[in-house]
């Protein structure tokens, strides 16, 4: 047996993490507890016991010995999860998995848990005191970790028992834990190799994180490089006389960074947190590096004034009414926000793709180009200097920056993008010292950190290229297309062989909006799969699964009075949805991100939905003056009926009410779990915590259905609420109209929707078939799209990206 196989076998012996404890219930601690609850892990949330009563507690006759007083700090942290935005919980129901307690009464209960996560104040002495108590009460073999953002993990474990040290490591989540992908795992010299391997696999497969192994150095990987880059940018702003807004206009999406760019990011993070992270490095380094990590005077003055950013209401930016003002670092006064507009900026904006935008800007001989070069060049050199010190390979550094700071490209990927040889020559001409390993790489004729051959990706390491290791659950459609080619494609979608007799239909139109091209590919794909494959996955790896139908095309047809054409398109869309539903081979939809309108209709038609945990699904047509036209009303109604227990009498009107409310209010789930709560997902549908594993999980669902002898569902009939139900559905809408909450046109949309959901003018309980409901839906859709006010809403959405209430 190989060493790797033996290690794998040993890992299986580790107690699986079935229950956890989080020590510290602040924003980060409670956020980690919420993330654990989201994936179904019961979690004990502990914090200190208060030392005095409030006046309200005294009035109630409570004492410091009462449990509700002793647990109130952790209980408060728990309850805040229900109000925070963005929501830490994927479903409010998950809060039931979090149990509040305290450090004095509940430490013995640490014997019950498999993983103990410390998230107390960033002070080594406090952490060591907590771990001393943990060591007394934990069960042998349980894993212990610290969520420190930069304190030495090795130092925390000093003086602890041998079993503690073998099972101890750093696990640095990024805030907020539900949304930020990065998890830095930091072993000590005593951490057992199988514990480290297990936690890395657990972090990716169960927690859904992008895991990088970091070395025990100040601030680890992402915060070390990210903080350096932010401070260099601040210093360049001061030196070059740029404004806060001008810097943000260059250092955001234009170069593949988040829209929060530099100073908006600092406002969101909080200047107090940023200063603390910077000081942690400042205290532990020397020379030029120490100078960079010194907080500028004007930021210290902001800290003294309590201008901490978003949490205090003002920082580098201040919102006054609808206007956002920027801070002048010299006067500490606010003025209109500026943007840097130069010829190079305009040229960069015209380029396709981040790589070309970056190239167009970074070498430009104007103030925008100089700004970008002067902040990028030091950050690239710094990353190269730290290689080997903070991580063993460049991949870990790149992935940490992408997953932790939202960069589209990591430092070494960025270096490749702007040209290693050209940039190094420019750095040398400016007197920069080039790290020896970079110069040796160039001298040996190697001019890129990454290369791709035959669909495989390689990275440079120690004088040669090594193939990147990839989890088998991470499927890269771009690589598959390079390796296997495409079965068929058009402008809107491609059919690709996923292997193991499974195909995938990939949308790739603008915003993955559904038009005739995608409808044609759906029809072709089902025919092809029924002949030659076990089943079909419908998904893609764009920004969002699908934002709905192509409303621009529909608006143009409506404005030209081409209602015959529109009727034909809607029929084709409905027929394609029915073809998905009644395919003889299983079709699995794998949605993620925005899954709206037609995207939701595709999912509702599939045999199985394998949703990403971050799936925002809804039938939102009411926002553009319409109702769903591609089987959405009927499909959501049937999904509700299918979710009811068999043999139990139910109120059909209640079902109709729920469907009507969901569609009329254009409800969009804030997670895959909430999509299940809203009945877009059924009990048998799946949710993938790790979005990178979504297509793999969907493929496995296809194979499982096929292996169990999948049969298409039988065509059936179902009851509707009819005329009396229609009247009941309208009651609430009419009351809102009379109260002024909805407009005349909103009421008109509600009437059309109610008519469709109710099944038209038939008696309550009448049994109808799907085609009857599809005809009602299509006819109502066509009536609404002919309305001038609906067309105004569609045009407003296309121009402004938000709904118009007219």
Short mmCIF file of C-alpha atoms in Angstrom, two decimals, residues 258-497:
data_model
loop_
_atom_site.label_atom_id
_atom_site.label_comp_id
_atom_site.label_asym_id
_atom_site.label_seq_id
_atom_site.Cartn_x
_atom_site.Cartn_y
_atom_site.Cartn_z
CA UNK A 258 -14.37 43.76 -6.77
CA UNK A 259 -16.59 46.81 -7.37
CA UNK A 260 -15.63 47.94 -3.83
CA UNK A 261 -12.11 48.53 -5.26
CA UNK A 262 -9.71 49.93 -2.60
CA UNK A 263 -11.33 52.50 -0.32
CA UNK A 264 -14.85 51.14 -0.43
CA UNK A 265 -13.32 47.79 0.59
CA UNK A 266 -11.64 49.47 3.55
CA UNK A 267 -14.96 51.04 4.56
CA UNK A 268 -16.69 47.65 4.41
CA UNK A 269 -13.93 45.86 6.33
CA UNK A 270 -13.75 48.63 8.92
CA UNK A 271 -10.74 50.84 9.54
CA UNK A 272 -10.30 49.46 13.06
CA UNK A 273 -10.06 45.89 11.75
CA UNK A 274 -7.75 46.96 8.93
CA UNK A 275 -5.46 48.84 11.33
CA UNK A 276 -5.31 45.84 13.66
CA UNK A 277 -4.33 43.49 10.82
CA UNK A 278 -1.70 45.95 9.56
CA UNK A 279 -0.22 46.40 13.05
CA UNK A 280 0.10 42.64 13.44
CA UNK A 281 2.55 42.57 10.52
CA UNK A 282 4.17 45.89 11.47
CA UNK A 283 5.13 44.50 14.89
CA UNK A 284 6.80 41.41 13.39
CA UNK A 285 8.76 42.62 10.35
CA UNK A 286 11.70 44.93 9.72
CA UNK A 287 13.07 47.44 7.22
CA UNK A 288 11.17 48.59 4.12
CA UNK A 289 8.38 46.12 4.75
CA UNK A 290 7.77 47.63 8.17
CA UNK A 291 7.51 51.11 6.61
CA UNK A 292 4.73 49.94 4.28
CA UNK A 293 2.67 48.53 7.15
CA UNK A 294 2.77 51.79 9.12
CA UNK A 295 -0.70 53.36 9.16
CA UNK A 296 -0.69 56.83 7.47
CA UNK A 297 -1.38 59.82 9.73
CA UNK A 298 -4.69 60.74 8.12
CA UNK A 299 -6.05 57.21 8.69
CA UNK A 300 -4.99 57.42 12.33
CA UNK A 301 -6.95 60.69 12.59
CA UNK A 302 -9.98 58.92 11.06
CA UNK A 303 -9.62 56.19 13.70
CA UNK A 304 -9.42 58.81 16.45
CA UNK A 305 -12.62 60.42 15.15
CA UNK A 306 -14.39 57.05 14.98
CA UNK A 307 -14.77 57.26 11.19
CA UNK A 308 -14.47 53.50 10.77
CA UNK A 309 -16.40 53.05 7.53
CA UNK A 310 -19.78 51.38 7.01
CA UNK A 311 -20.17 50.33 10.64
CA UNK A 312 -19.95 53.96 11.85
CA UNK A 313 -21.76 55.60 8.94
CA UNK A 314 -18.73 57.30 7.44
CA UNK A 315 -15.17 56.53 6.45
CA UNK A 316 -13.54 57.20 3.10
CA UNK A 317 -17.05 57.74 1.78
CA UNK A 318 -20.09 59.44 3.25
CA UNK A 319 -23.61 59.07 1.90
CA UNK A 320 -25.73 62.22 2.04
CA UNK A 321 -29.19 61.55 0.68
CA UNK A 322 -28.65 59.90 -2.69
CA UNK A 323 -25.20 61.41 -3.18
CA UNK A 324 -22.00 59.62 -2.16
CA UNK A 325 -19.18 61.95 -1.11
CA UNK A 326 -15.48 61.13 -0.87
CA UNK A 327 -12.99 62.12 1.82
CA UNK A 328 -10.14 64.52 1.13
CA UNK A 329 -7.18 62.96 3.04
CA UNK A 330 -5.52 66.35 3.51
CA UNK A 331 -8.45 68.33 4.91
CA UNK A 332 -10.56 65.39 6.18
CA UNK A 333 -13.55 67.07 4.56
CA UNK A 334 -16.00 65.43 2.18
CA UNK A 335 -16.67 66.51 -1.39
CA UNK A 336 -18.15 65.13 -4.64
CA UNK A 337 -16.83 61.74 -5.71
CA UNK A 338 -14.44 61.88 -8.67
CA UNK A 339 -13.40 59.39 -11.33
CA UNK A 340 -10.15 59.24 -13.25
CA UNK A 341 -10.90 59.73 -16.95
CA UNK A 342 -8.01 59.40 -19.38
CA UNK A 343 -7.46 58.11 -22.89
CA UNK A 344 -5.96 54.89 -21.49
CA UNK A 345 -8.99 54.31 -19.28
CA UNK A 346 -11.34 54.69 -22.24
CA UNK A 347 -9.17 52.38 -24.34
CA UNK A 348 -9.10 49.79 -21.55
CA UNK A 349 -12.89 49.89 -21.23
CA UNK A 350 -13.22 49.04 -24.92
CA UNK A 351 -11.13 45.89 -24.57
CA UNK A 352 -12.71 42.46 -24.13
CA UNK A 353 -11.72 40.51 -21.03
CA UNK A 354 -9.78 41.51 -17.92
CA UNK A 355 -6.41 40.46 -19.36
CA UNK A 356 -6.73 42.84 -22.32
CA UNK A 357 -8.08 45.67 -20.13
CA UNK A 358 -5.14 45.25 -17.76
CA UNK A 359 -2.58 45.24 -20.60
CA UNK A 360 -4.09 48.35 -22.16
CA UNK A 361 -3.88 50.26 -18.89
CA UNK A 362 -0.79 49.08 -17.00
CA UNK A 363 1.77 50.26 -19.58
CA UNK A 364 -0.08 53.45 -20.54
CA UNK A 365 1.95 56.64 -20.23
CA UNK A 366 -0.68 58.73 -18.47
CA UNK A 367 -1.74 59.26 -14.86
CA UNK A 368 -4.09 56.25 -14.85
CA UNK A 369 -1.43 53.92 -16.24
CA UNK A 370 1.18 55.24 -13.80
CA UNK A 371 -1.19 54.82 -10.86
CA UNK A 372 -1.94 51.21 -11.76
CA UNK A 373 1.70 50.35 -12.43
CA UNK A 374 2.86 51.94 -9.18
CA UNK A 375 0.41 49.93 -7.06
CA UNK A 376 0.65 46.69 -9.05
CA UNK A 377 4.42 46.41 -9.43
CA UNK A 378 5.23 46.45 -5.66
CA UNK A 379 2.43 43.97 -4.94
CA UNK A 380 3.74 41.51 -7.54
CA UNK A 381 7.29 41.76 -6.24
CA UNK A 382 6.10 41.39 -2.65
CA UNK A 383 4.17 38.23 -3.54
CA UNK A 384 7.27 36.81 -5.19
CA UNK A 385 9.46 37.69 -2.21
CA UNK A 386 7.06 35.88 0.14
CA UNK A 387 6.91 32.73 -1.99
CA UNK A 388 8.22 29.89 0.15
CA UNK A 389 7.79 31.91 3.34
CA UNK A 390 3.98 32.07 3.47
CA UNK A 391 3.10 29.15 1.14
CA UNK A 392 4.83 26.32 -0.66
CA UNK A 393 3.52 27.10 -4.14
CA UNK A 394 2.26 30.02 -6.21
CA UNK A 395 -1.15 28.38 -6.65
CA UNK A 396 -1.94 28.74 -2.93
CA UNK A 397 -1.05 32.46 -3.09
CA UNK A 398 -3.16 33.07 -6.19
CA UNK A 399 -6.15 31.14 -4.88
CA UNK A 400 -5.99 32.86 -1.48
CA UNK A 401 -6.23 36.28 -3.12
CA UNK A 402 -9.04 35.23 -5.46
CA UNK A 403 -11.09 33.51 -2.77
CA UNK A 404 -10.35 35.89 0.09
CA UNK A 405 -10.25 39.29 -1.62
CA UNK A 406 -12.39 38.63 -4.70
CA UNK A 407 -9.60 39.20 -7.22
CA UNK A 408 -10.32 37.74 -10.64
CA UNK A 409 -6.64 36.90 -11.03
CA UNK A 410 -4.09 36.19 -8.32
CA UNK A 411 -0.68 37.96 -8.28
CA UNK A 412 1.10 35.39 -10.46
CA UNK A 413 -1.82 35.08 -12.86
CA UNK A 414 -1.78 38.89 -13.10
CA UNK A 415 1.94 38.80 -13.81
CA UNK A 416 1.32 36.37 -16.66
CA UNK A 417 -1.46 38.62 -17.96
CA UNK A 418 0.75 41.73 -18.26
CA UNK A 419 3.79 39.75 -19.51
CA UNK A 420 6.47 38.53 -17.10
CA UNK A 421 9.50 39.47 -19.20
CA UNK A 422 8.19 42.92 -20.23
CA UNK A 423 7.14 43.84 -16.70
CA UNK A 424 10.39 42.62 -15.11
CA UNK A 425 12.40 44.72 -17.58
CA UNK A 426 10.37 47.77 -16.61
CA UNK A 427 10.81 47.00 -12.89
CA UNK A 428 14.58 46.69 -13.33
CA UNK A 429 14.73 49.96 -15.29
CA UNK A 430 13.13 51.63 -12.25
CA UNK A 431 15.72 50.15 -9.91
CA UNK A 432 13.54 47.43 -8.38
CA UNK A 433 15.23 44.37 -6.94
CA UNK A 434 13.94 41.24 -8.68
CA UNK A 435 13.68 38.09 -6.52
CA UNK A 436 16.40 35.61 -7.52
CA UNK A 437 13.99 32.79 -8.41
CA UNK A 438 12.10 35.05 -10.83
CA UNK A 439 15.30 36.12 -12.59
CA UNK A 440 16.48 32.49 -12.79
CA UNK A 441 13.15 31.50 -14.28
CA UNK A 442 13.49 34.13 -17.04
CA UNK A 443 17.16 33.29 -17.64
CA UNK A 444 16.13 29.66 -18.19
CA UNK A 445 13.75 30.72 -20.94
CA UNK A 446 10.55 30.35 -18.91
CA UNK A 447 8.31 33.37 -19.34
CA UNK A 448 5.07 32.43 -17.60
CA UNK A 449 4.08 31.05 -14.21
CA UNK A 450 1.31 28.93 -15.71
CA UNK A 451 0.87 27.02 -18.93
CA UNK A 452 -1.85 24.90 -20.46
CA UNK A 453 -1.25 21.77 -22.53
CA UNK A 454 -3.92 19.42 -23.89
CA UNK A 455 -6.49 20.81 -21.48
CA UNK A 456 -4.22 20.33 -18.44
CA UNK A 457 -2.93 23.25 -16.36
CA UNK A 458 0.64 23.43 -15.05
CA UNK A 459 2.34 25.85 -12.66
CA UNK A 460 6.00 26.80 -12.23
CA UNK A 461 7.75 25.43 -9.15
CA UNK A 462 11.42 24.99 -8.31
CA UNK A 463 12.73 25.24 -11.85
CA UNK A 464 10.07 23.21 -13.63
CA UNK A 465 6.35 22.97 -14.34
CA UNK A 466 4.15 20.76 -12.19
CA UNK A 467 0.64 19.67 -13.10
CA UNK A 468 -2.02 21.25 -10.90
CA UNK A 469 -3.79 18.76 -8.66
CA UNK A 470 -7.53 19.05 -8.88
CA UNK A 471 -10.30 17.53 -6.84
CA UNK A 472 -12.21 15.11 -9.09
CA UNK A 473 -15.38 16.95 -8.03
CA UNK A 474 -14.20 20.15 -9.71
CA UNK A 475 -15.35 20.00 -13.33
CA UNK A 476 -14.02 22.69 -15.68
CA UNK A 477 -16.22 22.97 -18.78
CA UNK A 478 -13.60 24.97 -20.66
CA UNK A 479 -11.08 22.16 -20.22
CA UNK A 480 -13.63 19.50 -21.17
CA UNK A 481 -14.46 21.36 -24.38
CA UNK A 482 -10.75 21.58 -25.22
CA UNK A 483 -10.25 17.89 -24.52
CA UNK A 484 -13.42 16.42 -26.01
CA UNK A 485 -14.86 19.14 -28.21
CA UNK A 486 -18.51 20.09 -28.44
CA UNK A 487 -21.33 17.87 -29.70
CA UNK A 488 -23.26 20.83 -31.10
CA UNK A 489 -23.47 24.55 -30.41
CA UNK A 490 -25.13 27.75 -31.54
CA UNK A 491 -24.95 31.36 -30.33
CA UNK A 492 -26.91 30.63 -27.13
CA UNK A 493 -25.83 27.20 -25.90
CA UNK A 494 -23.56 24.19 -26.36
CA UNK A 495 -24.12 20.48 -25.82
CA UNK A 496 -21.00 18.87 -24.33
CA UNK A 497 -20.06 15.28 -23.47
#
